[in-house]
C-alpha positions as a Python dict, from the first residue, in 0.01 Angstrom:
ca = {
    (1, 'M'): (0, 0, 0),
    (2, 'T'): (155, 330, -109),
    (3, 'A'): (203, 620, 133),
    (4, 'R'): (-59, 817, -60),
    (5, 'D'): (-318, 541, -25),
    (6, 'R'): (-239, 498, 344),
    (7, 'L'): (-307, 868, 387),
    (8, 'L'): (-635, 834, 195),
    (9, 'A'): (-743, 544, 419),
    (10, 'A'): (-666, 757, 725),
    (11, 'V'): (-866, 1046, 576),
    (12, 'V'): (-1168, 818, 540),
    (13, 'A'): (-1135, 711, 904),
    (14, 'V'): (-1135, 1078, 1006),
    (15, 'L'): (-1439, 1152, 788),
    (16, 'W'): (-1631, 859, 936),
    (17, 'G'): (-1518, 931, 1292),
    (18, 'A'): (-1632, 1294, 1262),
    (19, 'N'): (-1963, 1161, 1129),
    (20, 'F'): (-2077, 1096, 1487),
    (21, 'L'): (-2007, 1456, 1586),
    (22, 'A'): (-2213, 1567, 1285),
    (23, 'I'): (-2499, 1345, 1405),
    (24, 'H'): (-2476, 1508, 1748),
    (25, 'V'): (-2506, 1853, 1591),
    (26, 'G'): (-2794, 1743, 1368),
    (27, 'L'): (-2988, 1606, 1664),
    (28, 'E'): (-2982, 1952, 1820),
    (29, 'H'): (-3188, 2078, 1526),
    (30, 'Y'): (-3402, 1784, 1408),
    (31, 'P'): (-3595, 1497, 1567),
    (32, 'P'): (-3382, 1180, 1525),
    (33, 'L'): (-3601, 997, 1274),
    (34, 'L'): (-3651, 1307, 1062),
    (35, 'L'): (-3274, 1365, 1062),
    (36, 'A'): (-3217, 1008, 943),
    (37, 'A'): (-3481, 1048, 670),
    (38, 'L'): (-3328, 1376, 549),
    (39, 'R'): (-2980, 1226, 543),
    (40, 'F'): (-3090, 968, 287),
    (41, 'A'): (-3339, 1187, 100),
    (42, 'V'): (-3056, 1426, 11),
    (43, 'L'): (-2882, 1134, -159),
    (44, 'A'): (-3187, 954, -296),
    (45, 'I'): (-3315, 1231, -525),
    (46, 'P'): (-2995, 1288, -730),
    (47, 'T'): (-2925, 913, -726),
    (48, 'V'): (-3255, 830, -898),
    (49, 'L'): (-3196, 1106, -1154),
    (50, 'L'): (-2826, 1060, -1227),
    (51, 'V'): (-2694, 719, -1119),
    (52, 'P'): (-2769, 398, -1313),
    (53, 'R'): (-2953, 141, -1104),
    (54, 'P'): (-2716, -143, -1012),
    (55, 'R'): (-2784, -474, -1181),
    (56, 'V'): (-2858, -670, -866),
    (57, 'P'): (-3168, -858, -746),
    (58, 'L'): (-3421, -612, -608),
    (59, 'R'): (-3468, -808, -285),
    (60, 'W'): (-3102, -762, -190),
    (61, 'L'): (-3109, -392, -277),
    (62, 'I'): (-3415, -346, -55),
    (63, 'G'): (-3265, -566, 217),
    (64, 'Y'): (-2948, -357, 215),
    (65, 'G'): (-3149, -36, 238),
    (66, 'L'): (-3371, -164, 520),
    (67, 'G'): (-3089, -320, 726),
    (68, 'F'): (-2807, -73, 680),
    (69, 'G'): (-3003, 243, 609),
    (70, 'T'): (-3330, 212, 799),
    (71, 'V'): (-3275, -9, 1103),
    (72, 'Q'): (-2916, 101, 1173),
    (73, 'F'): (-2979, 475, 1166),
    (74, 'L'): (-3324, 461, 1320),
    (75, 'F'): (-3185, 299, 1634),
    (76, 'L'): (-2848, 480, 1631),
    (77, 'F'): (-3003, 826, 1603),
    (78, 'V'): (-3266, 752, 1867),
    (79, 'A'): (-2996, 609, 2096),
    (80, 'M'): (-2784, 922, 2065),
    (81, 'D'): (-3092, 1141, 2112),
    (82, 'V'): (-3181, 970, 2443),
    (83, 'G'): (-2833, 975, 2590),
    (84, 'M'): (-2580, 755, 2410),
    (85, 'P'): (-2247, 944, 2429),
    (86, 'T'): (-2118, 1043, 2086),
    (87, 'G'): (-1774, 886, 2122),
    (88, 'L'): (-1906, 566, 2277),
    (89, 'A'): (-2158, 531, 1993),
    (90, 'S'): (-1871, 529, 1742),
    (91, 'L'): (-1715, 242, 1936),
    (92, 'V'): (-2020, 27, 2011),
    (93, 'L'): (-2130, 42, 1647),
    (94, 'Q'): (-1817, -163, 1570),
    (95, 'A'): (-2024, -458, 1696),
    (96, 'S'): (-2156, -475, 1340),
    (97, 'A'): (-1836, -657, 1237),
    (98, 'P'): (-1868, -960, 1471),
    (99, 'F'): (-2245, -955, 1417),
    (100, 'T'): (-2183, -986, 1043),
    (101, 'V'): (-1950, -1283, 1091),
    (102, 'L'): (-2198, -1457, 1322),
    (103, 'L'): (-2495, -1397, 1090),
    (104, 'G'): (-2290, -1521, 797),
    (105, 'A'): (-2219, -1843, 986),
    (106, 'V'): (-2581, -1892, 1093),
    (107, 'L'): (-2769, -1778, 782),
    (108, 'L'): (-2520, -1840, 500),
    (109, 'R'): (-2342, -2141, 653),
    (110, 'E'): (-2007, -1965, 624),
    (111, 'R'): (-1734, -2143, 818),
    (112, 'M'): (-1563, -1952, 1099),
    (113, 'S'): (-1194, -1999, 1177),
    (114, 'A'): (-1054, -2037, 1527),
    (115, 'R'): (-908, -1688, 1486),
    (116, 'Q'): (-1255, -1546, 1420),
    (117, 'D'): (-1398, -1734, 1719),
    (118, 'V'): (-1140, -1573, 1946),
    (119, 'G'): (-1199, -1230, 1793),
    (120, 'I'): (-1575, -1245, 1836),
    (121, 'T'): (-1538, -1369, 2193),
    (122, 'L'): (-1311, -1075, 2276),
    (123, 'A'): (-1551, -827, 2115),
    (124, 'V'): (-1846, -971, 2310),
    (125, 'V'): (-1649, -953, 2637),
    (126, 'G'): (-1570, -589, 2567),
    (127, 'L'): (-1933, -509, 2488),
    (128, 'L'): (-2049, -684, 2806),
    (129, 'A'): (-1803, -478, 3011),
    (130, 'I'): (-1943, -158, 2859),
    (131, 'A'): (-2299, -282, 2921),
    (132, 'V'): (-2221, -336, 3290),
    (133, 'A'): (-2065, 9, 3317),
    (134, 'Q'): (-2360, 170, 3140),
    (135, 'A'): (-2612, -17, 3355),
    (136, 'Q'): (-2446, 122, 3667),
    (137, 'A'): (-2483, 468, 3517),
    (138, 'A'): (-2852, 406, 3432),
    (139, 'A'): (-2777, 438, 3058),
    (140, 'L'): (-2833, 81, 2943),
    (141, 'I'): (-3123, 156, 2705),
    (142, 'P'): (-2915, 380, 2470),
    (143, 'L'): (-2650, 108, 2458),
    (144, 'V'): (-2906, -158, 2366),
    (145, 'L'): (-3052, 67, 2096),
    (146, 'T'): (-2703, 121, 1950),
    (147, 'L'): (-2642, -254, 1945),
    (148, 'I'): (-2972, -307, 1760),
    (149, 'G'): (-2851, -50, 1509),
    (150, 'A'): (-2525, -246, 1470),
    (151, 'L'): (-2729, -563, 1414),
    (152, 'G'): (-2929, -387, 1142),
    (153, 'W'): (-2601, -287, 978),
    (154, 'A'): (-2489, -651, 991),
    (155, 'F'): (-2805, -769, 813),
    (156, 'G'): (-2744, -498, 555),
    (157, 'N'): (-2391, -628, 508),
    (158, 'L'): (-2523, -975, 426),
    (159, 'A'): (-2770, -832, 175),
    (160, 'A'): (-2491, -629, 11),
    (161, 'R'): (-2272, -938, -4),
    (162, 'L'): (-2546, -1146, -163),
    (163, 'A'): (-2620, -867, -412),
    (164, 'D'): (-2260, -895, -541),
    (165, 'P'): (-2279, -562, -728),
    (166, 'P'): (-2055, -491, -1030),
    (167, 'N'): (-2019, -134, -896),
    (168, 'P'): (-2035, -122, -513),
    (169, 'L'): (-2064, 259, -498),
    (170, 'H'): (-2375, 250, -719),
    (171, 'L'): (-2528, -3, -479),
    (172, 'T'): (-2444, 222, -182),
    (173, 'L'): (-2607, 522, -351),
    (174, 'W'): (-2917, 329, -460),
    (175, 'M'): (-2950, 184, -111),
    (176, 'S'): (-3024, 543, -3),
    (177, 'V'): (-3347, 534, -206),
    (178, 'V'): (-3500, 280, 36),
    (179, 'P'): (-3482, 443, 384),
    (180, 'P'): (-3647, 787, 338),
    (181, 'I'): (-4007, 663, 315),
    (182, 'P'): (-4010, 425, 617),
    (183, 'L'): (-3802, 671, 823),
    (184, 'L'): (-4027, 964, 737),
    (185, 'A'): (-4338, 757, 811),
    (186, 'A'): (-4192, 655, 1148),
    (187, 'S'): (-4107, 1019, 1219),
    (188, 'L'): (-4460, 1139, 1141),
    (189, 'L'): (-4610, 865, 1360),
    (190, 'T'): (-4382, 905, 1662),
    (191, 'E'): (-4235, 1256, 1647),
    (192, 'G'): (-4540, 1417, 1489),
    (193, 'P'): (-4592, 1646, 1190),
    (194, 'V'): (-4584, 1955, 1412),
    (195, 'A'): (-4231, 1882, 1539),
    (196, 'D'): (-4112, 1784, 1192),
    (197, 'W'): (-4252, 2098, 1029),
    (198, 'A'): (-4105, 2319, 1300),
    (199, 'A'): (-3762, 2164, 1242),
    (200, 'L'): (-3788, 2213, 866),
    (201, 'R'): (-3891, 2576, 912),
    (202, 'G'): (-3594, 2628, 1140),
    (203, 'A'): (-3363, 2499, 868),
    (204, 'V'): (-3406, 2820, 665),
    (205, 'T'): (-3306, 3046, 957),
    (206, 'V'): (-2958, 3154, 1063),
    (207, 'E'): (-2987, 2937, 1376),
    (208, 'G'): (-3064, 2637, 1155),
    (209, 'V'): (-2741, 2657, 951),
    (210, 'P'): (-2546, 2410, 1172),
    (211, 'G'): (-2824, 2153, 1129),
    (212, 'V'): (-2819, 2194, 751),
    (213, 'L'): (-2441, 2165, 747),
    (214, 'S'): (-2460, 1845, 952),
    (215, 'I'): (-2692, 1688, 693),
    (216, 'A'): (-2458, 1801, 415),
    (217, 'Y'): (-2165, 1644, 598),
    (218, 'L'): (-2349, 1315, 654),
    (219, 'A'): (-2457, 1290, 291),
    (220, 'I'): (-2165, 1437, 96),
    (221, 'L'): (-1846, 1398, 298),
    (222, 'A'): (-1920, 1087, 504),
    (223, 'T'): (-2108, 898, 234),
    (224, 'I'): (-2008, 1008, -115),
    (225, 'L'): (-1649, 1114, -51),
    (226, 'G'): (-1570, 865, 226),
    (227, 'S'): (-1734, 566, 60),
    (228, 'G'): (-1597, 666, -280),
    (229, 'I'): (-1236, 669, -156),
    (230, 'W'): (-1287, 351, 45),
    (231, 'T'): (-1439, 163, -249),
    (232, 'T'): (-1145, 269, -467),
    (233, 'L'): (-897, 140, -210),
    (234, 'M'): (-1088, -187, -171),
    (235, 'R'): (-1069, -239, -547),
    (236, 'R'): (-696, -166, -547),
    (237, 'Y'): (-585, -381, -250),
    (238, 'P'): (-695, -700, -69),
    (239, 'A'): (-970, -635, 185),
    (240, 'G'): (-748, -744, 473),
    (241, 'V'): (-499, -468, 390),
    (242, 'V'): (-755, -187, 385),
    (243, 'A'): (-1015, -295, 642),
    (244, 'P'): (-802, -247, 956),
    (245, 'Y'): (-796, 128, 891),
    (246, 'S'): (-1166, 136, 982),
    (247, 'L'): (-1058, 59, 1339),
    (248, 'L'): (-936, 420, 1353),
    (249, 'V'): (-1299, 537, 1330),
    (250, 'P'): (-1386, 497, 1701),
    (251, 'V'): (-1047, 644, 1796),
    (252, 'V'): (-1132, 957, 1597),
    (253, 'G'): (-1491, 956, 1722),
    (254, 'I'): (-1391, 935, 2090),
    (255, 'A'): (-1114, 1196, 2048),
    (256, 'L'): (-1342, 1446, 1874),
    (257, 'A'): (-1619, 1391, 2129),
    (258, 'A'): (-1369, 1457, 2409),
    (259, 'A'): (-1233, 1771, 2241),
    (260, 'A'): (-1561, 1921, 2119),
    (261, 'L'): (-1815, 1794, 2372),
    (262, 'G'): (-1605, 1731, 2680),
    (263, 'E'): (-1696, 1362, 2693),
    (264, 'R'): (-1466, 1156, 2912),
    (265, 'P'): (-1502, 779, 2880),
    (266, 'S'): (-1436, 582, 3197),
    (267, 'A'): (-1132, 360, 3241),
    (268, 'V'): (-1355, 53, 3203),
    (269, 'E'): (-1494, 183, 2873),
    (270, 'L'): (-1146, 264, 2741),
    (271, 'V'): (-1009, -81, 2826),
    (272, 'A'): (-1322, -246, 2687),
    (273, 'G'): (-1282, -38, 2373),
    (274, 'V'): (-931, -169, 2319),
    (275, 'V'): (-1061, -524, 2368),
    (276, 'I'): (-1344, -467, 2119),
    (277, 'I'): (-1112, -322, 1855),
    (278, 'G'): (-870, -611, 1904),
    (279, 'G'): (-1158, -856, 1874),
    (280, 'V'): (-1286, -691, 1556),
    (281, 'L'): (-936, -704, 1409),
    (282, 'L'): (-902, -1074, 1491),
    (283, 'G'): (-1256, -1144, 1372),
    (284, 'T'): (-1196, -985, 1032),
    (285, 'P'): (-1149, -1268, 783),
    (286, 'R'): (-804, -1301, 634),
    (287, 'P'): (-774, -1171, 277),
    (288, 'V'): (-821, -1417, -4),
    (289, 'S'): (-566, -1457, -282),
    (290, 'T'): (-746, -1212, -511),
    (291, 'P'): (-877, -866, -425),
    (292, 'V'): (-1234, -856, -295),
    (293, 'T'): (-1443, -559, -406),
    (294, 'V'): (-1680, -487, -125),
    (295, 'D'): (-1820, -156, -4),
    (296, 'V'): (-1746, -69, 357),
    (297, 'G'): (-1958, 155, 577),
    (298, 'E'): (-1863, 468, 774),
    (299, 'S'): (-1772, 293, 1082),
    (300, 'G'): (-1699, -75, 1005),
    (301, 'S'): (-1482, -318, 822),
    (302, 'T'): (-1750, -491, 623),
    (303, 'P'): (-1968, -388, 324),
    (304, 'A'): (-2171, -82, 368),
    (305, 'R'): (-2162, 264, 477),
    (306, 'T'): (-2305, 561, 377),
}
């Protein structure tokens, strides 16, 4: 891997790590489900007009959009809205990687190596340590919601894998066409049209500029630029060479949350975080002899992210 491409991989990790700070800002201006719907609507409209639809079975395209786009961000945004710390969210969402391996073994009959078994065990131990710490702080529900979001991402990963797209970035963009309608419907039912309309009106005021910029960041920088660079690197090198750089995402997320928001993770959470990252690294399948072209999400080492 050239020095230039290493730098590009690190840039993507920074873009995806800062993504959680952008979500935090957006949640100060929009209800969580409306924010998630707007994030994908901004991408969906130009995608339908300008990007060729990927030649993949429709069921896997919809499954990718529902798992990765709808379930993941519905639960992640709600979790952060009800108290999940920004930096910790960037770490716990890494559970999508071992979840993906486990679901692949259960649903697709993929064989797991001893190395993956050890990695998943370590990741689970780390997550359990964080769960105990959060339960003592009366913040267990946001953690559970974040884990459900990670599970949704894992199901989306399987759908993306089964789709086997000729152009992974096109699949990522067309996935964004699926979430806006269910997310907007959920927002209208639970957050209410009055709250949604008030947030949209606020978007055209000076006070609403940070919220608009957060949506622009989520859609353009984190998704199009980040995923575009990552997909290029995954086409150029074996997956096992590129994927470990995604482990920098929670490092960036926690550092930015500490610097900008004053969040201070506990010693237990920091140690558990190191264990989780080590487990994810061990649980990542070794590269095959030929490059694998998969699309990786904003905060994980498996196919996905916007």
